[in-house]
PDB file of C-alpha atoms and ligand atoms in Angstrom:
ATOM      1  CA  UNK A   1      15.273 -47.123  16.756  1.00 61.00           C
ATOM      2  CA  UNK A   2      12.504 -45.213  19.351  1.00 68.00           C
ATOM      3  CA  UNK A   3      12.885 -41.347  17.684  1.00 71.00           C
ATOM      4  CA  UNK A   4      14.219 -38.837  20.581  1.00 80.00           C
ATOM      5  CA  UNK A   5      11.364 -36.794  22.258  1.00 92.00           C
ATOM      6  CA  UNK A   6      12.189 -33.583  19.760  1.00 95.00           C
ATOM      7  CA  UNK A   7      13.445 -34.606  16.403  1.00 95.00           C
ATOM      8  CA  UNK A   8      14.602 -33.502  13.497  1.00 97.00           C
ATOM      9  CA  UNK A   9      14.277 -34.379   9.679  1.00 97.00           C
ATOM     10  CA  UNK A  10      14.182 -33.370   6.347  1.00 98.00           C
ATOM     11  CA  UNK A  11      10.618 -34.541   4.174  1.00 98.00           C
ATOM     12  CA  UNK A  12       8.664 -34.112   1.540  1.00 98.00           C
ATOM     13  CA  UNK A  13       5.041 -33.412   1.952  1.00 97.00           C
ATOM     14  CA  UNK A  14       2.713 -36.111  -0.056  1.00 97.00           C
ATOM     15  CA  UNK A  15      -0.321 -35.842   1.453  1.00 96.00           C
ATOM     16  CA  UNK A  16      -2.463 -33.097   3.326  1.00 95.00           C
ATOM     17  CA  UNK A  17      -5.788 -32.776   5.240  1.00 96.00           C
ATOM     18  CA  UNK A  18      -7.550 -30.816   7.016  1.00 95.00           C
ATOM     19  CA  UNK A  19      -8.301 -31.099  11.007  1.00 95.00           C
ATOM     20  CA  UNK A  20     -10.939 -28.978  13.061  1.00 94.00           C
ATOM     21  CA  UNK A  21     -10.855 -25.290  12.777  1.00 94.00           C
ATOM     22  CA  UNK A  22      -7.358 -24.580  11.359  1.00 94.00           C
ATOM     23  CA  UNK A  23      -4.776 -27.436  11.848  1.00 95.00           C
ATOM     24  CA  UNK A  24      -3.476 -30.131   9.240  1.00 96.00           C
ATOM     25  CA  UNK A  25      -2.181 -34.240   8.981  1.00 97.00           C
ATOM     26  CA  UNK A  26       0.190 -34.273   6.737  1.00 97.00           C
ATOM     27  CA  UNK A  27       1.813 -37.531   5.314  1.00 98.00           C
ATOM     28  CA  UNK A  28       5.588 -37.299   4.848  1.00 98.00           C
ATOM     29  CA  UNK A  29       8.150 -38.882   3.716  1.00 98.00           C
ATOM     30  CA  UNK A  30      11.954 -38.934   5.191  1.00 98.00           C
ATOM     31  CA  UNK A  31      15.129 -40.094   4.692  1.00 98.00           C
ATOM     32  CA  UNK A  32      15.582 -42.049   7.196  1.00 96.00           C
ATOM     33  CA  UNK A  33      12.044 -43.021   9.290  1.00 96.00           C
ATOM     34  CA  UNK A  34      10.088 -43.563   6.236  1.00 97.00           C
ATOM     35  CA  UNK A  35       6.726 -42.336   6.095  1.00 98.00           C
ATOM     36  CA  UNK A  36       5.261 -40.499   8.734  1.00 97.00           C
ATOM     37  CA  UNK A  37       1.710 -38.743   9.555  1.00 97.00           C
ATOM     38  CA  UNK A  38       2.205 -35.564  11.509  1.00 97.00           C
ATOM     39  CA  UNK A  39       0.129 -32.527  13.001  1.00 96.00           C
ATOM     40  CA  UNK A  40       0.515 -28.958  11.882  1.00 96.00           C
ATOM     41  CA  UNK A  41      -1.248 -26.791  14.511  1.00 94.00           C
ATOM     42  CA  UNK A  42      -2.880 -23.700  13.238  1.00 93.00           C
ATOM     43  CA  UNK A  43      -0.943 -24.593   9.620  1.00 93.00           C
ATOM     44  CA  UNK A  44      -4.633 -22.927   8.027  1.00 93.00           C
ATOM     45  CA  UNK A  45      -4.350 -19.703   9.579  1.00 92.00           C
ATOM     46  CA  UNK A  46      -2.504 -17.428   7.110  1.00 87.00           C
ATOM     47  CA  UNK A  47      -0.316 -15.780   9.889  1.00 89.00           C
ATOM     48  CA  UNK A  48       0.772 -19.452  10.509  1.00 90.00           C
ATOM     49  CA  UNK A  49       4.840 -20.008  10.796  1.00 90.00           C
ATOM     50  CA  UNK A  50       4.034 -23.057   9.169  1.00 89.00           C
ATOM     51  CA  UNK A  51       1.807 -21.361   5.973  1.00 84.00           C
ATOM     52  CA  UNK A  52       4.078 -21.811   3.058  1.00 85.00           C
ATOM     53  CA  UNK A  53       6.517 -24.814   4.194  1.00 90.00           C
ATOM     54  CA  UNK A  54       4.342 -27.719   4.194  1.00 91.00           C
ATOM     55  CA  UNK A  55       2.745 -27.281   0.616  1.00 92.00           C
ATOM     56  CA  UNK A  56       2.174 -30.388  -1.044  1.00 93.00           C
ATOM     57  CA  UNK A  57       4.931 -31.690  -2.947  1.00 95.00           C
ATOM     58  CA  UNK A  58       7.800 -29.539  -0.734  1.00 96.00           C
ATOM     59  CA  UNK A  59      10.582 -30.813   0.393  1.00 97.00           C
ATOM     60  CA  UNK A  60      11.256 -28.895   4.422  1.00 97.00           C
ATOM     61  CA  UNK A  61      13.313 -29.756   7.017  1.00 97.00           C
ATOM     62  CA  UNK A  62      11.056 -30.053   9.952  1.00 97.00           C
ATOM     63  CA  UNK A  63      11.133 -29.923  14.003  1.00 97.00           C
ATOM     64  CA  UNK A  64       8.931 -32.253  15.425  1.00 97.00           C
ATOM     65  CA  UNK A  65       7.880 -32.880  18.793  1.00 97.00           C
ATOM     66  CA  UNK A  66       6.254 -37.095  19.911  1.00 94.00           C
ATOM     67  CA  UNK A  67       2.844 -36.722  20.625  1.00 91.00           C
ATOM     68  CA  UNK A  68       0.557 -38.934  21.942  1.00 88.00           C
ATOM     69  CA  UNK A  69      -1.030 -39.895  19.037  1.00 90.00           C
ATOM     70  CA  UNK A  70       0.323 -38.586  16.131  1.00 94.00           C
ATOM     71  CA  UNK A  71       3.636 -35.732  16.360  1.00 96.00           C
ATOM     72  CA  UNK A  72       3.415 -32.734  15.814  1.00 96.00           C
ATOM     73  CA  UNK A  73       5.392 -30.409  13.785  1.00 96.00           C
ATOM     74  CA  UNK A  74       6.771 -27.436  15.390  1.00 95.00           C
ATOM     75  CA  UNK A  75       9.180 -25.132  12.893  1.00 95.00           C
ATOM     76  CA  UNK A  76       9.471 -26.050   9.595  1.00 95.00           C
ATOM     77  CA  UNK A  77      11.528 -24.522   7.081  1.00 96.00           C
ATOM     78  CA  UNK A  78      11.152 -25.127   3.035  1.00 95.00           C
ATOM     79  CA  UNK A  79      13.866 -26.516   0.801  1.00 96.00           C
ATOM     80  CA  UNK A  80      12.443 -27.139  -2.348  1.00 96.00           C
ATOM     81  CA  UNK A  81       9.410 -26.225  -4.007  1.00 94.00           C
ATOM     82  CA  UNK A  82       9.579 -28.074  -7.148  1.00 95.00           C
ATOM     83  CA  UNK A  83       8.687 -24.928  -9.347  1.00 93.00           C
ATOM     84  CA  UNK A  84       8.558 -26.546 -12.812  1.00 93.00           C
ATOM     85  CA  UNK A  85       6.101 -29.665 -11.917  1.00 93.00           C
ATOM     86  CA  UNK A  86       3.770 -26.612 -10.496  1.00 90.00           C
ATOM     87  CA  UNK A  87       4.191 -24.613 -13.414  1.00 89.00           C
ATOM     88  CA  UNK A  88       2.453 -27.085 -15.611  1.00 90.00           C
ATOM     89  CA  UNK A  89      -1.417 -29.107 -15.230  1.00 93.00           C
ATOM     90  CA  UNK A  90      -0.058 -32.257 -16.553  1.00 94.00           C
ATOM     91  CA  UNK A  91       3.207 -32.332 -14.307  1.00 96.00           C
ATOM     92  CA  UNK A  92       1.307 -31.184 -11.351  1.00 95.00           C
ATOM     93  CA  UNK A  93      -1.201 -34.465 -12.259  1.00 95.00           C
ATOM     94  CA  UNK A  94       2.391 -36.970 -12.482  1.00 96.00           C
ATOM     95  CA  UNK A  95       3.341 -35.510  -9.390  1.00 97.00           C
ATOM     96  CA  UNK A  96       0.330 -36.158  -7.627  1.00 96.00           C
ATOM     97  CA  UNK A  97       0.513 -39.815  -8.749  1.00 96.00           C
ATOM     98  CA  UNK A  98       3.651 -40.167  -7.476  1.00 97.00           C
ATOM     99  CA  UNK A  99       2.904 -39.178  -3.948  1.00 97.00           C
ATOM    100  CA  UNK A 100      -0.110 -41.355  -4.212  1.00 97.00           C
ATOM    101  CA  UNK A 101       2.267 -44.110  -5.512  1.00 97.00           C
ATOM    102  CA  UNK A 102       4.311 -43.522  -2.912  1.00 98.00           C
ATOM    103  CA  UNK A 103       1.549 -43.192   0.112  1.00 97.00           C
ATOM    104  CA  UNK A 104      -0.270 -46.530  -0.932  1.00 97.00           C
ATOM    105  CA  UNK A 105       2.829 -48.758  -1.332  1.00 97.00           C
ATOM    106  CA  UNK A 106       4.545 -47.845   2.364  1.00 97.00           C
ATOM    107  CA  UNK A 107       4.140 -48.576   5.953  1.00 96.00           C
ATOM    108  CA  UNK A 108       4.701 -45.856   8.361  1.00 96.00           C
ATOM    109  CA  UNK A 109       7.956 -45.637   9.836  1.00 93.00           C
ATOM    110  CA  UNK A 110      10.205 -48.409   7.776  1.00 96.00           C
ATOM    111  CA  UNK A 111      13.337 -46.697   6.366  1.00 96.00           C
ATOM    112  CA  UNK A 112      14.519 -46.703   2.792  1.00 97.00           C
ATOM    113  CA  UNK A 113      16.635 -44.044   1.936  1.00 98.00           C
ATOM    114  CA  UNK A 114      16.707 -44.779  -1.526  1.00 97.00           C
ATOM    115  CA  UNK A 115      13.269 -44.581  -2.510  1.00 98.00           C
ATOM    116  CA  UNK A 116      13.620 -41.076  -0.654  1.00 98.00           C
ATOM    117  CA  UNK A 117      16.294 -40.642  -3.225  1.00 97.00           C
ATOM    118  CA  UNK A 118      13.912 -41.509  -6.130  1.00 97.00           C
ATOM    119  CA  UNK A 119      11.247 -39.411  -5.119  1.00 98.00           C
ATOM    120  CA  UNK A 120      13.615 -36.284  -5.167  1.00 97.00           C
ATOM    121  CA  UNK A 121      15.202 -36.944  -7.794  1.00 96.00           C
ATOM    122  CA  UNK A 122      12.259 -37.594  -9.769  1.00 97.00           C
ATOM    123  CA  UNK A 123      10.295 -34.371  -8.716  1.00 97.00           C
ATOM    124  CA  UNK A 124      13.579 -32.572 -10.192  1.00 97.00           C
ATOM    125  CA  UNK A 125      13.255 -34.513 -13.146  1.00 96.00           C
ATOM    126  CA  UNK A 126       9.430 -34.247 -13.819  1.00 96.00           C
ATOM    127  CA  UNK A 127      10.049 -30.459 -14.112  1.00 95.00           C
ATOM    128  CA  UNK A 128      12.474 -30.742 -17.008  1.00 94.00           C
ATOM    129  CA  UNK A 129      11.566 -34.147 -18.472  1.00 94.00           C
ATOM    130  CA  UNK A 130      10.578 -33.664 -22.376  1.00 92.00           C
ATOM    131  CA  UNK A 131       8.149 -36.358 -21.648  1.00 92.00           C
ATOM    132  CA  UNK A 132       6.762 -36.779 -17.814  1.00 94.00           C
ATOM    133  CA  UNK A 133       5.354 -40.109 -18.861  1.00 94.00           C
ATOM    134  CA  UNK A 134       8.778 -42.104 -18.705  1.00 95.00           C
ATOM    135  CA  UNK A 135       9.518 -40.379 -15.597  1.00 96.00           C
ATOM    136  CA  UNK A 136       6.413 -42.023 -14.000  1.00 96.00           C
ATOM    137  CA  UNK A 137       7.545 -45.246 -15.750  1.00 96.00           C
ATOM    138  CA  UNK A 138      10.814 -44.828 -14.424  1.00 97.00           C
ATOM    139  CA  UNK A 139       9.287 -44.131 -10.516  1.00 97.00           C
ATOM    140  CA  UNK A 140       6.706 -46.843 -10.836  1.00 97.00           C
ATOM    141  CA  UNK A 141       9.414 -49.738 -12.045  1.00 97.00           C
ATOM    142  CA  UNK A 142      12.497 -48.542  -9.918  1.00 97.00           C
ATOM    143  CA  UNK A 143       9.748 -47.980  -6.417  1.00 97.00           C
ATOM    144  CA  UNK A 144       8.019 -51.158  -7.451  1.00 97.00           C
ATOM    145  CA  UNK A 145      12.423 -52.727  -7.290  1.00 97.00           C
ATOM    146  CA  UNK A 146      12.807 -50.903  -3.994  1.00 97.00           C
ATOM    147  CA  UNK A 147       9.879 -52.796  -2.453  1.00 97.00           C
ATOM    148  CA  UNK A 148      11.068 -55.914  -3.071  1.00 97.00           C
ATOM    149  CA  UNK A 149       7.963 -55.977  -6.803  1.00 97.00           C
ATOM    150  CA  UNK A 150      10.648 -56.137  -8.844  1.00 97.00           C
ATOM    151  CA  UNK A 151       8.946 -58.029 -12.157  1.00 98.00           C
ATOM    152  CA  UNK A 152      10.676 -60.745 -13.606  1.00 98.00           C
ATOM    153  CA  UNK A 153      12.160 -59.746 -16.929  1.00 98.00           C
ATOM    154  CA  UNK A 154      14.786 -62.060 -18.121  1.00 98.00           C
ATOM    155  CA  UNK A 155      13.499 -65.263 -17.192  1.00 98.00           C
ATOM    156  CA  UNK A 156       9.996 -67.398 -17.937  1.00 97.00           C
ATOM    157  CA  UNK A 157       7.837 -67.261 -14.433  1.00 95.00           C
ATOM    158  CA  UNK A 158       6.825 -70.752 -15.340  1.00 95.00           C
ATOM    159  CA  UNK A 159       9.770 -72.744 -17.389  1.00 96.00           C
ATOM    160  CA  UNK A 160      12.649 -70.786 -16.014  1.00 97.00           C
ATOM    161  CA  UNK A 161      13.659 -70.270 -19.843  1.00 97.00           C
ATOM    162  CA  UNK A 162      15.724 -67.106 -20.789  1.00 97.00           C
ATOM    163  CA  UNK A 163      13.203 -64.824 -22.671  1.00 97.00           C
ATOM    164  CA  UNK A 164      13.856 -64.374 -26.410  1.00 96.00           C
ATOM    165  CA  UNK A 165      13.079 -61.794 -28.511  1.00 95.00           C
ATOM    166  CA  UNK A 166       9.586 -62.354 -29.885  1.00 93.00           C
ATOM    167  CA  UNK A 167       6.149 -61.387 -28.274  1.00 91.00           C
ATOM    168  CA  UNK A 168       5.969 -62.740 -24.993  1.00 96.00           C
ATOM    169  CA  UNK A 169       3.413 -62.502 -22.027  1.00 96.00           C
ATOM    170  CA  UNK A 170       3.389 -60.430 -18.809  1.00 97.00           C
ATOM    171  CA  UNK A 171       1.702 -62.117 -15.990  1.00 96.00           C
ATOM    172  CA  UNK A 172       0.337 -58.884 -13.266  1.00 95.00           C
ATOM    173  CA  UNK A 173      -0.335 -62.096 -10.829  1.00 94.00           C
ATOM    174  CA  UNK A 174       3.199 -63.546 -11.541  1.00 94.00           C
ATOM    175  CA  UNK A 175       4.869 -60.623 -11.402  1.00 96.00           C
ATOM    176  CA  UNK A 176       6.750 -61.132 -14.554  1.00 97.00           C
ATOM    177  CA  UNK A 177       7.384 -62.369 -18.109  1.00 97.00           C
ATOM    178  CA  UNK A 178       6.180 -65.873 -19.538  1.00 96.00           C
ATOM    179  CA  UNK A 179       7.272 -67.100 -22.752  1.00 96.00           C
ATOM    180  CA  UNK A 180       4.797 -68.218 -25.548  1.00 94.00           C
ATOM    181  CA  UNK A 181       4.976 -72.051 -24.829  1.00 94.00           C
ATOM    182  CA  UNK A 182       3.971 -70.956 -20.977  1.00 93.00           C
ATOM    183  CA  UNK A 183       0.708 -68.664 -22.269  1.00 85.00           C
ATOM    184  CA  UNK A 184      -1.892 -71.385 -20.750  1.00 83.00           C
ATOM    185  CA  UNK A 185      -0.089 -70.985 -17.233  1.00 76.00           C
ATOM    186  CA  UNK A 186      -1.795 -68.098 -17.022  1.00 81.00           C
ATOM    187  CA  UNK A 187      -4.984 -67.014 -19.104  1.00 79.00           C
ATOM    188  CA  UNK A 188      -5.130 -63.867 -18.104  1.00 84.00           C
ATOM    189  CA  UNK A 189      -1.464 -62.346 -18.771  1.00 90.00           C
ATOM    190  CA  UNK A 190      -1.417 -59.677 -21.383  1.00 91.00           C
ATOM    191  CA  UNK A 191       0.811 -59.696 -24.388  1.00 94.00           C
ATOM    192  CA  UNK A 192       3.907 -57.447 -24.237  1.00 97.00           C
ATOM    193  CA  UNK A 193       6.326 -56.341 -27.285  1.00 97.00           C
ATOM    194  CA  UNK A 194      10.160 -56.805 -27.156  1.00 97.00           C
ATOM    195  CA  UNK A 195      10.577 -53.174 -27.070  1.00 97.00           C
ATOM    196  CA  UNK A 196       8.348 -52.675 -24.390  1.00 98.00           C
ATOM    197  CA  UNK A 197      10.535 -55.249 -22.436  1.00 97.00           C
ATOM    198  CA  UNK A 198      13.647 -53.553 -23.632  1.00 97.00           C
ATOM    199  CA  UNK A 199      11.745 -50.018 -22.164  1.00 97.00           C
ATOM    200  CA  UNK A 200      11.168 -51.858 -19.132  1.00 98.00           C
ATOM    201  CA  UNK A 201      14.884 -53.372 -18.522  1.00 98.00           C
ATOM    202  CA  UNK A 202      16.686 -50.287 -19.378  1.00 97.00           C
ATOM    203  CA  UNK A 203      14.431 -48.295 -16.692  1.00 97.00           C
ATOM    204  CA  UNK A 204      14.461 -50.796 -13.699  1.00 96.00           C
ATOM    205  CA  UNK A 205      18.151 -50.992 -14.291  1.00 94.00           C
ATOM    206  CA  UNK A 206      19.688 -47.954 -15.259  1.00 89.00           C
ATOM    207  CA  UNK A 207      20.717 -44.842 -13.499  1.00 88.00           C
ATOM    208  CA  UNK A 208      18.328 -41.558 -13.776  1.00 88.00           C
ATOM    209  CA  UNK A 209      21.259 -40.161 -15.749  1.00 91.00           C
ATOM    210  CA  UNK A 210      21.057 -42.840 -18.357  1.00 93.00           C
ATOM    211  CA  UNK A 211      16.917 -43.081 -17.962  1.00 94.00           C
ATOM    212  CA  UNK A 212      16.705 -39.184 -19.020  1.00 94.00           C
ATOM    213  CA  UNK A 213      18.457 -40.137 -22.591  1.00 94.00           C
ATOM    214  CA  UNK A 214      16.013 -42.226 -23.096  1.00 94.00           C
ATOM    215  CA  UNK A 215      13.191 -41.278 -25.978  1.00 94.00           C
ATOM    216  CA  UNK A 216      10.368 -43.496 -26.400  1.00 94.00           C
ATOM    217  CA  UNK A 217       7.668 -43.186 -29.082  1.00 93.00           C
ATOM    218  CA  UNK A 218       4.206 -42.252 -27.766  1.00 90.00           C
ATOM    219  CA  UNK A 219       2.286 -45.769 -28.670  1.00 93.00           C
ATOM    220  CA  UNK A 220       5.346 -47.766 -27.023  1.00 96.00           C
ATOM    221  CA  UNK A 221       5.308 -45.317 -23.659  1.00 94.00           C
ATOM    222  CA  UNK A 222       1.721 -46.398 -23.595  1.00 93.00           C
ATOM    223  CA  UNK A 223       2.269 -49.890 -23.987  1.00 96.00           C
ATOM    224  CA  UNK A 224       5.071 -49.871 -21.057  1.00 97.00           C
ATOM    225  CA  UNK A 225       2.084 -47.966 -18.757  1.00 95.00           C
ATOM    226  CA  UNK A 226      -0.587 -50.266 -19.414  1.00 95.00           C
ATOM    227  CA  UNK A 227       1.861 -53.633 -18.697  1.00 96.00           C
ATOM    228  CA  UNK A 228       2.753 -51.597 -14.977  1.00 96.00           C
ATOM    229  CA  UNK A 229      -0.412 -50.099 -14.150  1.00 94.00           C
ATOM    230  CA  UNK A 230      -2.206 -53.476 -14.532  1.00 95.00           C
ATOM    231  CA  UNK A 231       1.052 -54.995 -12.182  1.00 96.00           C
ATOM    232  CA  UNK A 232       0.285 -52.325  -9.845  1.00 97.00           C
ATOM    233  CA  UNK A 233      -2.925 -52.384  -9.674  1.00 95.00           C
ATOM    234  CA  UNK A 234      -2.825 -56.494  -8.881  1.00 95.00           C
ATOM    235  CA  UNK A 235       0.005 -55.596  -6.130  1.00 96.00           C
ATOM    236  CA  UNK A 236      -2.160 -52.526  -4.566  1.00 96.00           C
ATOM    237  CA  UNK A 237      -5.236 -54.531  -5.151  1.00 93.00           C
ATOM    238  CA  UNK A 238      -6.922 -51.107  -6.238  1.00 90.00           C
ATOM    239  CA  UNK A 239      -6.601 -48.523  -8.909  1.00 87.00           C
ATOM    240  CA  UNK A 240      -4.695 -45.101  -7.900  1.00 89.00           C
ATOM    241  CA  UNK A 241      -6.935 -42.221  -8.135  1.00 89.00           C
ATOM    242  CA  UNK A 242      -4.764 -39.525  -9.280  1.00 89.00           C
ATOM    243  CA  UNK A 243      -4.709 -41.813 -12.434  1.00 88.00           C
ATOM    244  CA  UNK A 244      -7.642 -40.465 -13.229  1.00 88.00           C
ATOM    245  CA  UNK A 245      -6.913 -36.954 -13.272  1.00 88.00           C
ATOM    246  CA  UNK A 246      -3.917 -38.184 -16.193  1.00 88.00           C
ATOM    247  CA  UNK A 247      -6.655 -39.855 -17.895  1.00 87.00           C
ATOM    248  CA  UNK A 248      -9.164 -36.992 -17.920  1.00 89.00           C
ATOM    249  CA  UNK A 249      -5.916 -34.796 -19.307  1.00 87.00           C
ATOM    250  CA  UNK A 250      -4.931 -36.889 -22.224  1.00 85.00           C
ATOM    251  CA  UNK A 251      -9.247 -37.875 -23.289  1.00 86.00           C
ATOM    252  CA  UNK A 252      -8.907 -33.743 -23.081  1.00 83.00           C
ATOM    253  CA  UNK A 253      -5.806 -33.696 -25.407  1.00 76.00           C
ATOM    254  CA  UNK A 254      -3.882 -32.047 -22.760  1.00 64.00           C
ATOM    255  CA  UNK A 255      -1.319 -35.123 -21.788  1.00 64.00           C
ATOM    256  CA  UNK A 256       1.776 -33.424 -23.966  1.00 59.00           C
ATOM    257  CA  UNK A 257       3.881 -31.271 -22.419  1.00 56.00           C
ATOM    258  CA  UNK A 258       5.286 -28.623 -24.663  1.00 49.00           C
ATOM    259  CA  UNK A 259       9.041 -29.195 -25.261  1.00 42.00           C
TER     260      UNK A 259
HETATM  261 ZN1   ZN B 301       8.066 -70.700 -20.291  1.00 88.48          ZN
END
């Protein structure tokens, strides 16, 4: 549907830059248009309007006016700051993943109200989560099932065979599981654990309610990262760089959160 000449939406900021002297682009993303690129005039100058309501990681409800390239956003009006992911280096680094996430994997302008759901919902979470890393396992598996990635968990890619519990493979190219009589389908699938599997169900398919009982030992959280990342990665066809912020954190000893 062509958006009226003046509009009106609700968005969270996940991406800012700079433009000449004192203006901005950000990158949001709405409810219902997706993700969209926008212009804050003058958003740099600190008597702005604007200074304050289009921080990254805010969520705003926004005026915005059809330009002739890109629109531009006229009053703006914060709604949530996410306070605890800002309070804390590691949450701020899982937050900035998830925009990136987010920014890579979407078009502009294609609707889905439910990843607009996740993201929010998410952010919330990541401030009170005992451990941010299954909330980015949680974002990455349930965005990944929004986008029509969905991995295969139930089934062999290759025999069709219901998956047993034993060691099985993950195929990044495949987009899902292989059993062990399948392993030469694919030479290059990695080998994943029947907990990790279990990890990996339970977040694709459960509600964030049920997802934030979940507690999952540090070495299997890792092992469910590594088995995504590497399906990401093959989907994206590049790595995400606020990854390696995270990465720098934890070689630092700094990926815990305290409790
Ligand atoms: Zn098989």
């Amino acid at each position: 549907m062509p958006r009226p000449r003046v509009y009106k939406t609700e968005a969270v900021v996940l991406k800012r830059a700079n433009l000449g002297e004192a203006d901005s682009i950000v990158t949001l993303y709405t409810p219902n248009l997706g993700k969209i690129r926008a212009v804050a005039k003058g958003i740099r100058r600190p008597k702005s309007k604007l200074c304050g309501h289009l921080d990254l990681l805010t969520r705003s409800t926004l005026l915005l006016a059809q330009g002739q390239n890109l629109d531009v956003v006229t009053q703006c009006q914060s709604i949530e700051y996410f306070p605890l992911v800002k309070n804390d280096l590691k949450r701020i680094g899982c937050a900035l993943y998830v925009a990136e996430l987010l920014d890579q994997f979407t078009v502009e302008q294609v609707e889905n109200y439910p990843v607009y759901r996740l993201l929010n919902d998410d952010l919330l979470w990541l401030g009170e989560a005992r451990d941010p890393d299954i909330v980015l396992r949680h974002f990455e598996l349930q965005l990944l099932g929004h986008l029509g990635y969905k991995p295969e968990l139930y089934y062999c890619l290759s025999c069709r065979a219901p998956i047993q519990q034993q060691r099985n493979l993950f195929s990044s190219s495949g987009g899902g599981v292989l059993c062990p009589n399948c392993s030469e389908a694919e030479p290059v699938a990695n080998l994943i654990s029947v907990d990790a599997l279990k990890v990996m169900r339970f977040l694709l398919e459960s509600d964030q309610a049920s997802a934030r009982r979940l507690r999952v030992a540090g070495d299997l959280s890792r092992e469910v990262g590594q088995v995504t990342r590497s399906y990401i990665r093959y989907v994206l066809e590049r790595e995400v760089r606020s990854l390696e912020f995270l990465d720098h954190l934890e070689a630092k000893g700094q990926g815990a959160c305290p409790s």
